Amino acid sequence: MYSKDGENYFIVDAHIALWDARPENQRNIHGKQFIDCFYDYHRNLSPESEQWTYDEYLYQGGERLMKDLFTDGYVDHAIFQPAYLGEFYHRGFGQTEEAYGLAAANPDRLTYNHCFDPRQGEAGLDQLRADHERMGFQGVKLYTAEWHGESRGYKLSDPWTYRYFEECRKLGIRNIHVHKGPTIRPLDRDAFDVSDVDHAASDFTDLNFIVEHVGLPRLEDFCWIATQEPNVHGGLAVAMPFMHSRPRYFAQIIGELIYWIGEDRIQFSSDYALWTPRWLVERFVDFQIPEDMTEYAQLTTAQKKKILGLNAAKMYGIPVPAELQIPDAAETATGPRQPERADLASAR
């Protein structure tokens, strides 16, 4: 919980990770390139007071994660979004078992989401079923630019990806988080193109597609897709730190999102451990659209409360004190807003 000026903010950090990028876990040069790129984002977009050393950036462990998020960071609940990256790391980049164990030990504070790669075919489907039976997760994180043998990516619209989405339906996995936008060395930028979200969201209107990083640098593409597909949501991971380094750019991002998709489909994310949540929460509560950017409305306290936690809590069924609840906003002027207004949903 974060409190300021008599207002209380319930905080859900909707995109965190517990990673291990230490040299002993790096399979090849690409493992080093990947974490180095992460560190460049961290170092160049963070205030100097929030910057870590390179060595402490390689691995944090559960104890430090709990301190950074819940003791220091105002977070009420956080959701793991693991990236496997088995071509780059011996034991994977995101430490799924460690993260799952931490979430199982702290169910009131942590939710564990899993991951899959549709290029694993039937064997991967069997693994998904077995993992879900053991872990009982509500969501998955997909990395469409992840390497797999000779393949350097896949699309949400691929036939095998659809097989996995159909299995998600059967298992009750409703929340599909997908990295779309910023490329990370050595992955390919175009494999993170947001356009395939449109295809999948139209065909699986009963699943939520949370586009992490809101498609940056393809924000306009994301907005045009999300405003027409009511089951597409925006995750602010990587977008948030621009409040510090490029505040007018962030004002444009949040202004466009509010205009096109409304305040009820945007989720706060620190992308821990790329950044810690404390300063992001403080800066966002204090943030306002510059007065000369008159094409955007001023952010309201209610909008900030929804973005910082209430929207993700609603999606995941996380309990929120009754006095902190806020009703949904009126519909946006453009595009369908409720799922029943989606063309394909109403046609069935």
Short mmCIF file of C-alpha atoms in Angstrom, two decimals, residues 18-28 58-59 82-98 115 146:
data_model
loop_
_atom_site.label_atom_id
_atom_site.label_comp_id
_atom_site.label_asym_id
_atom_site.label_seq_id
_atom_site.Cartn_x
_atom_site.Cartn_y
_atom_site.Cartn_z
CA LEU A 18 13.47 -13.93 -10.46
CA TRP A 19 16.40 -14.44 -12.80
CA ASP A 20 19.87 -15.95 -12.75
CA ALA A 21 22.26 -14.42 -15.27
CA ARG A 22 25.48 -15.22 -13.41
CA PRO A 23 28.40 -16.38 -15.61
CA GLU A 24 28.10 -20.00 -14.42
CA ASN A 25 24.56 -20.11 -15.83
CA GLN A 26 25.41 -18.48 -19.18
CA ARG A 27 25.43 -21.10 -21.92
CA ASN A 28 27.14 -18.88 -24.51
CA LEU A 58 23.07 -10.68 -12.21
CA TYR A 59 21.05 -12.42 -9.49
CA PRO A 82 9.15 -15.90 -16.38
CA ALA A 83 11.22 -16.00 -19.56
CA TYR A 84 12.94 -19.34 -20.14
CA LEU A 85 15.67 -18.60 -22.74
CA GLY A 86 17.13 -22.10 -22.67
CA GLU A 87 19.29 -21.40 -25.74
CA PHE A 88 21.22 -18.79 -23.74
CA TYR A 89 21.25 -20.15 -20.16
CA HIS A 90 21.98 -23.65 -18.82
CA ARG A 91 19.16 -23.59 -16.24
CA GLY A 92 17.05 -21.02 -18.02
CA PHE A 93 17.00 -17.27 -17.36
CA GLY A 94 13.82 -17.00 -15.29
CA GLN A 95 14.11 -19.35 -12.34
CA THR A 96 10.74 -21.02 -12.57
CA GLU A 97 11.10 -23.49 -9.70
CA GLU A 98 12.53 -20.89 -7.33
CA CYS A 115 5.64 -20.02 -19.74
CA GLU A 146 12.94 -16.50 -28.21
#
